[in-house]
Tab-separated table of C-alpha atoms in Angstrom:
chain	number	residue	atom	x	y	z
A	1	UNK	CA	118.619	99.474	100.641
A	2	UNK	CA	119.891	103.058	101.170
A	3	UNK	CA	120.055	104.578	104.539
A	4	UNK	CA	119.485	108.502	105.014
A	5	UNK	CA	120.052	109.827	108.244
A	6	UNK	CA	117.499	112.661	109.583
A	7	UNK	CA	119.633	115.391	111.504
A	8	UNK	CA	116.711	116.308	113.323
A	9	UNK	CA	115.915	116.578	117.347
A	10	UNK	CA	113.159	116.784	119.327
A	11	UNK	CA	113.777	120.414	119.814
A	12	UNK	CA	114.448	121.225	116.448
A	13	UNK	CA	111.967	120.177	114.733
A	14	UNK	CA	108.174	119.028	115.887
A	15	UNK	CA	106.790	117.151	112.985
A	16	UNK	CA	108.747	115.570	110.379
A	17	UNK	CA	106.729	114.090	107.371
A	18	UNK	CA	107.172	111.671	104.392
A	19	UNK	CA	105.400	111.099	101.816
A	20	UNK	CA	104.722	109.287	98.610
A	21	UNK	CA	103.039	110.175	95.203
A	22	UNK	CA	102.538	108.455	92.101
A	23	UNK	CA	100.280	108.312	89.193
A	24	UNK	CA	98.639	105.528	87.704
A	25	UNK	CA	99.952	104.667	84.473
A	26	UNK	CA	97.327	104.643	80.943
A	27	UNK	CA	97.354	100.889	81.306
A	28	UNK	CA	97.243	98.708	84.320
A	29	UNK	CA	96.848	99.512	87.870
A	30	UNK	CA	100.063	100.053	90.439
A	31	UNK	CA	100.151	100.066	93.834
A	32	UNK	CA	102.956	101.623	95.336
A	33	UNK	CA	102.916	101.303	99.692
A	34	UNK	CA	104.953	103.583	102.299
A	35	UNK	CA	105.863	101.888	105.342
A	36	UNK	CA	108.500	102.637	108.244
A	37	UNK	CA	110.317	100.278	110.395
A	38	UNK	CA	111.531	101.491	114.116
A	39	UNK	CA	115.000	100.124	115.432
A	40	UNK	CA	116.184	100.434	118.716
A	41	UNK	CA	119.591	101.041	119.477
A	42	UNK	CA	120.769	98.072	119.012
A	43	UNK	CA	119.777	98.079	115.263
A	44	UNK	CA	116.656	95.213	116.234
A	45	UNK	CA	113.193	96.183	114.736
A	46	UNK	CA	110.658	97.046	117.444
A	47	UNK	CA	107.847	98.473	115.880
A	48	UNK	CA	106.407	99.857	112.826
A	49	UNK	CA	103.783	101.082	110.666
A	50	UNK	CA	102.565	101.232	107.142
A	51	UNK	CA	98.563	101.744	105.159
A	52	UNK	CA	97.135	98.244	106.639
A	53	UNK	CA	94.235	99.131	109.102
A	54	UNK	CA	95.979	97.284	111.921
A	55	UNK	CA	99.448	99.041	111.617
A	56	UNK	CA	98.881	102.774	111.124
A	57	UNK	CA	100.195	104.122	114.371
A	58	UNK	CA	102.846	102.534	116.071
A	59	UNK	CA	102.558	101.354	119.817
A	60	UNK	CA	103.733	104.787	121.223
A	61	UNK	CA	101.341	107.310	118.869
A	62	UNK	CA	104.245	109.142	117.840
A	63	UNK	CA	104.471	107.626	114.571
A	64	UNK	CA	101.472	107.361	112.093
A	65	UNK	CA	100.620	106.413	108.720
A	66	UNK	CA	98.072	108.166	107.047
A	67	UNK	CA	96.491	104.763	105.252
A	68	UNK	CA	96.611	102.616	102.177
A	69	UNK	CA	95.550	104.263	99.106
A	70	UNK	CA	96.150	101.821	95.631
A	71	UNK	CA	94.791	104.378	93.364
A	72	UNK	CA	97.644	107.251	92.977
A	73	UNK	CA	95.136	109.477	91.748
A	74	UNK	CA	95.193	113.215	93.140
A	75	UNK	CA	97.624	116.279	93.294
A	76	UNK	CA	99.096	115.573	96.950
A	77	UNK	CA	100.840	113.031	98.578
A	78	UNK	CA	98.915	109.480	98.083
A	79	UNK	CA	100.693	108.195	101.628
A	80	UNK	CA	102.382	110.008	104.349
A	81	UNK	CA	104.029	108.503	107.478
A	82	UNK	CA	104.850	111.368	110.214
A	83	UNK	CA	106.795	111.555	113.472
A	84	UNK	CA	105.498	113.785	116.020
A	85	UNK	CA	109.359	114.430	117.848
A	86	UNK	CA	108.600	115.262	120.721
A	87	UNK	CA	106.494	112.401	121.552
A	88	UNK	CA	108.720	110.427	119.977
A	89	UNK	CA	110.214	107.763	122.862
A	90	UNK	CA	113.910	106.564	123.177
A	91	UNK	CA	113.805	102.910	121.723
């Protein structure tokens, strides 16, 4: 339920990126998912994306989710959402 505000602008910064790792534990299986919700300035949702196949990229492109994976196994990130800023439209 915590809010972090980005200080970035679209002339600052091009790409910002976040992303989410995790490893499998010895016993079970976990599925941890990364998903973004847009607001307009009125603080109502108007878009979003997360790892289903149908809500990757959100309706302007500028925001994109690189897919579901359930099995946290690898060195990198196991999601990533990005903003491309400059794309990025005013909601």
């Amino acid at each position: 339920g915590q809010t972090v505000p980005l200080h970035y602008t679209k002339a600052g910064k091009q790409r910002v990126v976040c992303g989410l790792s995790w490893d499998p534990p010895a016993k079970g299986q976990v599925d941890m998912d990364l998903a973004c919700v847009i607001y307009d300035a009125d603080g109502k949702p108007v878009d979003g994306v997360s790892g289903g196949s149908s809500e990757t990229t959100d309706n302007s492109g500028a925001i994109y989710h690189s897919g579901d994976d359930d099995s946290g196994r690898g060195d990198r990130d196991d999601e990533a959402i990005s903003v491309e800023m400059a794309s990025l439209p005013d909601y």
